Amino acid sequence: MFGMVPFDQHDVDLFNSFDSFARDFFHHNNTEMPAFRTDIRDNGDSYLLEAELPGFDKSDITLDVKDNVLTIKASRNESKDEKDEKGNYLRRERRYGSFTRSFDVTGIDENNISAAYVNGVLKLTLPKEQPVVPATRRIEIA
């Protein structure tokens, strides 16, 4: 059933053998969603991470930070049903998928990470941790 492709000819023809081989060898599985694209820019005191997540709602995206690892997950559950007047399906399509990427955030002030999602782009501001300067104290000589 999974090999059924409408209008796909499987002729045993010497001239088309290479084309068939190339089509089968480079065939991509459409059920697997590729990882989303990200850009990371150093703004001096912080990093700006921009992740392209078009078509997702803000509620579909989760951000978690644990053990210096930031995980961005976006999942989609979409269904389109078309029925006739009797309630029989004429067409029913479903699409499920999720993206997950993780980033090392060592040296980032995890408590002050901020996020915004506008026009399909998730923007995270990752402030750098400020180096702790040891306090000096003057001791008076008696």
XYZ file of C-alpha atoms in Angstrom, residues 10-121:
112
model
C 7.252 1.134 -13.789
C 8.355 0.152 -17.286
C 11.270 -2.201 -17.732
C 13.041 -0.074 -20.305
C 16.821 0.133 -20.617
C 16.720 3.865 -21.360
C 14.579 4.635 -18.308
C 16.455 2.360 -15.904
C 18.862 5.054 -14.770
C 16.039 7.567 -14.293
C 14.109 5.036 -12.206
C 17.206 4.259 -10.145
C 17.852 7.955 -9.475
C 14.203 8.591 -8.567
C 14.129 5.659 -6.136
C 17.567 6.374 -4.658
C 16.922 10.064 -3.990
C 13.303 9.633 -2.946
C 12.490 11.634 0.170
C 10.043 10.510 2.802
C 7.427 13.260 3.115
C 6.311 12.123 6.566
C 9.534 13.279 8.174
C 9.755 17.001 8.832
C 13.196 18.586 8.559
C 14.715 20.502 11.447
C 13.835 24.182 11.571
C 16.368 26.846 10.645
C 17.977 29.068 13.267
C 20.257 32.075 13.211
C 22.275 33.118 16.258
C 23.765 36.599 16.506
C 26.152 37.936 19.179
C 24.934 41.346 20.343
C 27.739 41.921 22.847
C 25.916 41.501 26.159
C 23.433 38.928 24.773
C 22.752 36.513 21.949
C 19.749 36.724 19.654
C 18.438 33.358 18.464
C 15.923 33.482 15.622
C 14.104 30.254 14.747
C 11.905 29.968 11.655
C 8.661 28.228 12.606
C 6.084 29.298 10.005
C 2.557 27.977 10.299
C 2.709 27.289 14.021
C 0.615 28.975 16.676
C 2.345 30.371 19.724
C 0.586 27.701 21.800
C 2.238 24.961 19.672
C 5.741 26.000 20.795
C 7.393 25.066 24.095
C 10.713 26.255 25.476
C 12.477 24.374 28.260
C 15.801 25.007 29.980
C 17.383 22.246 32.039
C 21.030 21.545 32.911
C 22.361 24.301 30.595
C 20.357 22.961 27.621
C 17.654 25.009 25.927
C 15.114 22.841 24.070
C 12.735 24.325 21.517
C 9.848 22.072 20.505
C 7.066 22.871 18.054
C 4.352 20.351 17.256
C 1.481 20.451 14.817
C -1.712 18.438 14.710
C -3.796 19.410 11.704
C -6.874 17.786 10.261
C -9.070 18.696 7.267
C -12.369 16.912 6.844
C -14.748 17.321 3.923
C -18.073 15.473 4.023
C -21.024 15.296 1.719
C -24.595 16.008 2.857
C -24.955 12.408 4.136
C -21.901 12.724 6.356
C -19.691 10.489 4.205
C -16.121 11.555 3.772
C -15.156 12.925 0.393
C -11.705 13.785 1.630
C -9.995 13.481 4.988
C -6.399 14.550 5.449
C -4.333 14.630 8.607
C -0.869 15.927 9.252
C 1.099 15.458 12.432
C 4.648 16.443 13.077
C 7.040 17.981 15.516
C 10.348 19.790 15.484
C 12.832 19.652 18.326
C 16.212 21.311 18.632
C 18.456 21.717 21.638
C 21.140 24.310 22.318
C 23.919 24.514 24.895
C 23.321 27.661 26.948
C 26.360 27.489 29.200
C 27.319 31.051 30.133
C 23.753 32.345 29.654
C 21.695 33.970 32.412
C 18.871 31.419 32.236
C 16.551 33.427 34.515
C 16.438 36.394 32.132
C 15.850 34.647 28.785
C 12.992 36.330 26.928
C 11.027 35.112 23.912
C 8.688 36.577 21.294
C 6.926 34.913 18.370
C 6.015 37.201 15.471
C 5.152 36.305 11.851
C 6.452 32.733 12.085
C 9.788 33.671 13.651
